[in-house]
Amino acid sequence: MSHPLKTALLLINPRSRKGRAAASRARTLLTQAGITLLQPAEEESRSYHELIAAYAHRIDAVIVGGGDGTLNAAAPGVMQTGLPLGILPLGTANDFARTLGIPATLEQAVQIITDGQLRAVDLGEVNQHLFLNVSSIGFSAELARNLTAESKKRWGVGGYALAALRLLRQSRPFSATLIHEEQRMPIRTVQVSVGNGRFYGGGMTVEARAAPDDGLLDVYSLEVRHSWQLIALLPFLRRGTQGRWRNVRTFSTTALTIETRRPHYINADGEIIGQTPAHFRLIAGAIQVYAPADPTAQ
């Protein structure tokens, strides 16, 4: 479906890795493409959700410049208003843009928006918080808690690796129960991840064949006993083939609950949103995004 646009709300996160440096160039490129831009004042204190709702009657689309955390902040407003979303990948990892095949260069990302091709994509939800890429409990959530904005800006994707190495020595399995299709599965795990898209965490892969519009959440649980096994798993986690390991449980679903013996933090798209129990569900076709056609679609 094509959706050419004339007027858009432009939201650029100045704290994202490339946000402040690229803001002026982004405005120039979009204006040259014939798009009238509305942009709130930088000192505007309202949330993205509130801003999108306030501008909704005056615009054809919302264009967001930033990383996955910025897109996550905009997602509730985009879903509620039904406005199409344009993505300028200006963050550290830009995993959602990569999942959708949106190029990393600003010029090409703007071209995708001006081409007007829309793709309906799913969103995940955990305890009423939306996520585009992945939500997790265990090692990844602790990593998100330890990864400062400063280290992300300074080291980029490498910041994830540095923080992960520091955490690895402290990582221990914990007890949890997966409640799925009316069955309770007790497990000992170091991490449970629930993915909507394909990529997360700076290039890790939820599942090699995952797509953000396949109507499924892809789940994996790393039921390993030793930290060295996590290191051995790394190449498989990057390719999304960790399900081949005997100690890794994988399945797909549209709803899942995770209970833990003691509270564990929940990470959704790199942000800590609360503690277990975690109730997950898929929202199919939740938003429309300017994106290239899915090359795997028939």
Phi, psi and omega in degrees: 000137181255143182215083176295147183234152180248320184230133182222148169275124180255120179240109178244125180280110183291345180267355177289164190306318182243007190303303185294320183294327187264352188301313183295316179297320179298315179299318180298312182298317182291320179294319178298333179279002176090015181264127174279125186254133169252131184221123179294155177299147183299331181275000178304127187261355181289152177290162177302321179303312181292320180296315180298318179297320182292324183267352192307322185284352184250359189229162176260340185198167174244128177247124185243127176250119181162196178261197184296325178296322178293316177298320178300318181295329181276338188304316181300319180292321178295316181294318183293320183275339183077011180284146176293152181246128171255139186242127170249108187285094185242015183262199183280307186254324178054045185292323181292319177299319179296318177303322183273357181076023178276123184297155183282337182282142184300316182300316181290324178295320177295321179299321177301318180293314183289337174296332173080012181277122183256146175231126177281127181235155179277163169231152170265159176222133176230122181048043177071014172254131181282150168219145180267320187258289187206149170237141184214161178229136180110225188305312183296323179293319176295324177298315179298323178293329185266349184269107183281155177300325180295316181291325177297317182290323183284315188256350182064216181300331178300336178299326177297315183295318180298314180293323181296318180296322178295322184283334190305320183293336182267352188290128179227144176297151177227161181272137178211165175232125174267124178249113191211127180050047175065017175245144177251123182243105175287136182222161166242121190215158171259344179195137168241126179240139179236113187250145174258311179266202182260319186251154177198166171057035177079034175113001171290159183237125180297308180202135190304327184257005184296145175223150183282005178227027181267004177072020183222149165261133179258124187247137167221146178234124182269094186263055180261160184258336189233149182296329180296333178292327176296320178296317179295330181284341189309312179300327180287322177295326179289327181269347182079026181246022182297340179296346178285344180282141180297329183267013179241121178267131177226145172195166178244150185199176172244352179203145185198144172238138176239122175250148177229155183297317173238158185298135174237145180291148178248125178258129175232112182053041175088357179247140175278120187248001180151200182230163179296155009289151182244125180248116184253146169208157177263137172249101186288138177055040189291323183221160176253129184235138171292118185202157173297157175300143179294117183294340180272351182284142179262000000 
